[in-house]
Short mmCIF file of C-alpha atoms in Angstrom, two decimals:
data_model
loop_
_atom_site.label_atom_id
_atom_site.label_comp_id
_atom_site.label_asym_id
_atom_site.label_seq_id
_atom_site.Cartn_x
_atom_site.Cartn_y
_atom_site.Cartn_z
CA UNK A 1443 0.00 0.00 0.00
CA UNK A 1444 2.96 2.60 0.90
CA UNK A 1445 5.28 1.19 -1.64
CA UNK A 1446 4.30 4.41 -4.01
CA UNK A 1447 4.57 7.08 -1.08
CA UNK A 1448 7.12 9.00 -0.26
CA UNK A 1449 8.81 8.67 2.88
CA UNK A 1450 8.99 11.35 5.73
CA UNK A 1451 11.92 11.21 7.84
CA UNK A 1452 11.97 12.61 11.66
CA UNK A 1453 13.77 14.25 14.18
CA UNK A 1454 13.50 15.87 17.22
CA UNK A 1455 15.68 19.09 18.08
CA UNK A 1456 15.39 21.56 21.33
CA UNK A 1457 16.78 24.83 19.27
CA UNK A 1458 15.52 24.68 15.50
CA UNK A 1459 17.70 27.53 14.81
CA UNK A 1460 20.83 25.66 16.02
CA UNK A 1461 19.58 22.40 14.02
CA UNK A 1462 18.69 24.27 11.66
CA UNK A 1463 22.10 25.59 11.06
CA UNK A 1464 23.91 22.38 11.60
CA UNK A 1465 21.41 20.31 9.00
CA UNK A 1466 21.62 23.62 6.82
CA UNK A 1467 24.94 24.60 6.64
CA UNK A 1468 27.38 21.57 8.26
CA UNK A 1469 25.14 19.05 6.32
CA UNK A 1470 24.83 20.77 3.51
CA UNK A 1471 20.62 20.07 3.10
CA UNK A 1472 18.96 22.26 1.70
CA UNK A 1473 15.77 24.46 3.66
CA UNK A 1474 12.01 23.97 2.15
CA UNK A 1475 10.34 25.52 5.18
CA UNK A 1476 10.73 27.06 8.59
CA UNK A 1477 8.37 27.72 11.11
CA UNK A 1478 8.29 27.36 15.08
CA UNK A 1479 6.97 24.15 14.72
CA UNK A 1480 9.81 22.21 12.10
CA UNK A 1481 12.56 23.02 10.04
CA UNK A 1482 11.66 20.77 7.01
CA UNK A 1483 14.68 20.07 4.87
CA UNK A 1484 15.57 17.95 1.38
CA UNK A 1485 17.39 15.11 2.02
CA UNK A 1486 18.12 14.87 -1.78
CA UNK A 1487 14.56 13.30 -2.40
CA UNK A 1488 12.97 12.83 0.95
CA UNK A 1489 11.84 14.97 3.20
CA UNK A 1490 13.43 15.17 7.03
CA UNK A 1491 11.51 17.41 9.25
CA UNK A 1492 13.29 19.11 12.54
CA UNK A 1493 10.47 18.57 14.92
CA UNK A 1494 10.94 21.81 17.70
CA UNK A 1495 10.41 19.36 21.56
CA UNK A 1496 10.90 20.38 24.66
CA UNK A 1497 13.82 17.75 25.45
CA UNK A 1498 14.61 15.13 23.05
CA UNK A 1499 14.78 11.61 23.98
CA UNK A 1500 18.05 10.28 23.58
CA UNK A 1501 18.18 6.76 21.66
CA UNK A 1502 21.27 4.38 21.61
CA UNK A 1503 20.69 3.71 18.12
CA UNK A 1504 20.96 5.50 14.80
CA UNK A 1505 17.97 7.58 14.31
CA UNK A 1506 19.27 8.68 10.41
CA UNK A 1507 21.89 7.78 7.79
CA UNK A 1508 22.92 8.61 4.73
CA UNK A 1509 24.92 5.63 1.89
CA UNK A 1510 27.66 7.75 0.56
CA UNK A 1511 30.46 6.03 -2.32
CA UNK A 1512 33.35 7.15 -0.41
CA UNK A 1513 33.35 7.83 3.04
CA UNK A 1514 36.11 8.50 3.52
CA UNK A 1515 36.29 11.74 1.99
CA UNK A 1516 32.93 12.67 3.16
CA UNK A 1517 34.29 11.84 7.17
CA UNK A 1518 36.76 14.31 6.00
CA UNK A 1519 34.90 16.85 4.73
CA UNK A 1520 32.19 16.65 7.73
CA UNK A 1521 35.56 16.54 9.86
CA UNK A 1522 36.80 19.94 8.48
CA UNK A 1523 33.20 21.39 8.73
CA UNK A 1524 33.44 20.71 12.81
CA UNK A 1525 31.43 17.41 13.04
CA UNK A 1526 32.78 15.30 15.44
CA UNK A 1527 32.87 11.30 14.95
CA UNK A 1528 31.68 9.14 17.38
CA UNK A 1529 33.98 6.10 18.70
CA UNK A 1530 32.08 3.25 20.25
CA UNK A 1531 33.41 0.57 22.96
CA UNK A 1532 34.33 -2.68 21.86
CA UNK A 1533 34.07 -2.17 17.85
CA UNK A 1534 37.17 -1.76 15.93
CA UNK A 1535 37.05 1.34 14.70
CA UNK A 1536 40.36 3.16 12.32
CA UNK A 1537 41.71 6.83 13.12
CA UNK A 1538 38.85 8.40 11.67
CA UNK A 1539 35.85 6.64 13.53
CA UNK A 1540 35.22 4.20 10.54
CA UNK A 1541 34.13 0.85 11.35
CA UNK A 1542 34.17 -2.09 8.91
CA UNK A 1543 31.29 -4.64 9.31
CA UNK A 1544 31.82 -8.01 8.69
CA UNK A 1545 30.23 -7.96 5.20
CA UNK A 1546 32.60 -5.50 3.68
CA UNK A 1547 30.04 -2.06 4.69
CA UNK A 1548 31.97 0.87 6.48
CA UNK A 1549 30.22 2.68 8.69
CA UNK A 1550 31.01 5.82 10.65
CA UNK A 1551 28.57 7.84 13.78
CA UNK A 1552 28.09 11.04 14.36
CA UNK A 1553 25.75 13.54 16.66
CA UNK A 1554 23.76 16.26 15.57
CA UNK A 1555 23.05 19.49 18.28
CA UNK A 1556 20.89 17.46 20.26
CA UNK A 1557 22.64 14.45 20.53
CA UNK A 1558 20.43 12.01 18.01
CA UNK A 1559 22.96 9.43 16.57
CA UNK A 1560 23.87 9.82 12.76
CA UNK A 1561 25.48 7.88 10.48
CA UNK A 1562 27.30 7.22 7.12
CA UNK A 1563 27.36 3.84 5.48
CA UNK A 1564 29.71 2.77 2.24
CA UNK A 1565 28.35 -0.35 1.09
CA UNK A 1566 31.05 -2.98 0.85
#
């Protein structure tokens, strides 16, 4: 029944002008709308609305993610634009924060403003 629809991606942020800013102009996505309720953004074909909460719930899991073809140049480029990459206990992880799953995939975590758990996958 959904197959057809578009998909609507979600996140919660305390400060829509700070996520704003970070999903804006660190991410590179670009604005459709801003009001005080969401900042709704392109993520090159879907839409990802900033959704204004009081406090935002803090997952231990990715919440949104983004296949790139080489990430290690976009870990740099994020790296150079102040994003800091997230290291993890107990996975094996190289200088830059990249893990490689056992299937070949490299993965690497990062946090937006309000803490919600990011990532970039290279398919392996």
């Amino acid at each position: 029944m959904l197959e057809s629809s578009d998909l609507v991606a979600f996140v919660a942020a305390t400060d829509l002008r700070r996520a704003r800013a970070f999903y804006e102009q660190t991410l590179g996505l670009p604005v459709l709308e801003h009001n005080d309720f969401a900042c709704v953004l392109d993520a090159h074909g879907t839409m990802l609305r900033v959704t204004a909460v009081s406090e935002v719930a803090r997952g231990g899991y990715t919440v949104l993610g983004w296949r790139v073809t080489d990430i290690v140049a976009t870990v740099r480029d994020l790296g150079a634009r102040g994003v800091t990459f997230l290291r993890f206990g107990g996975m094996s992880q190289d200088e830059q924060g990249i893990w490689t799953a056992p299937g070949g995939a490299r993965v690497a975590w990062f946090a937006d403003p309000d803490g919600n758990t990011l990532s970039l996958t290279q398919e392996g």
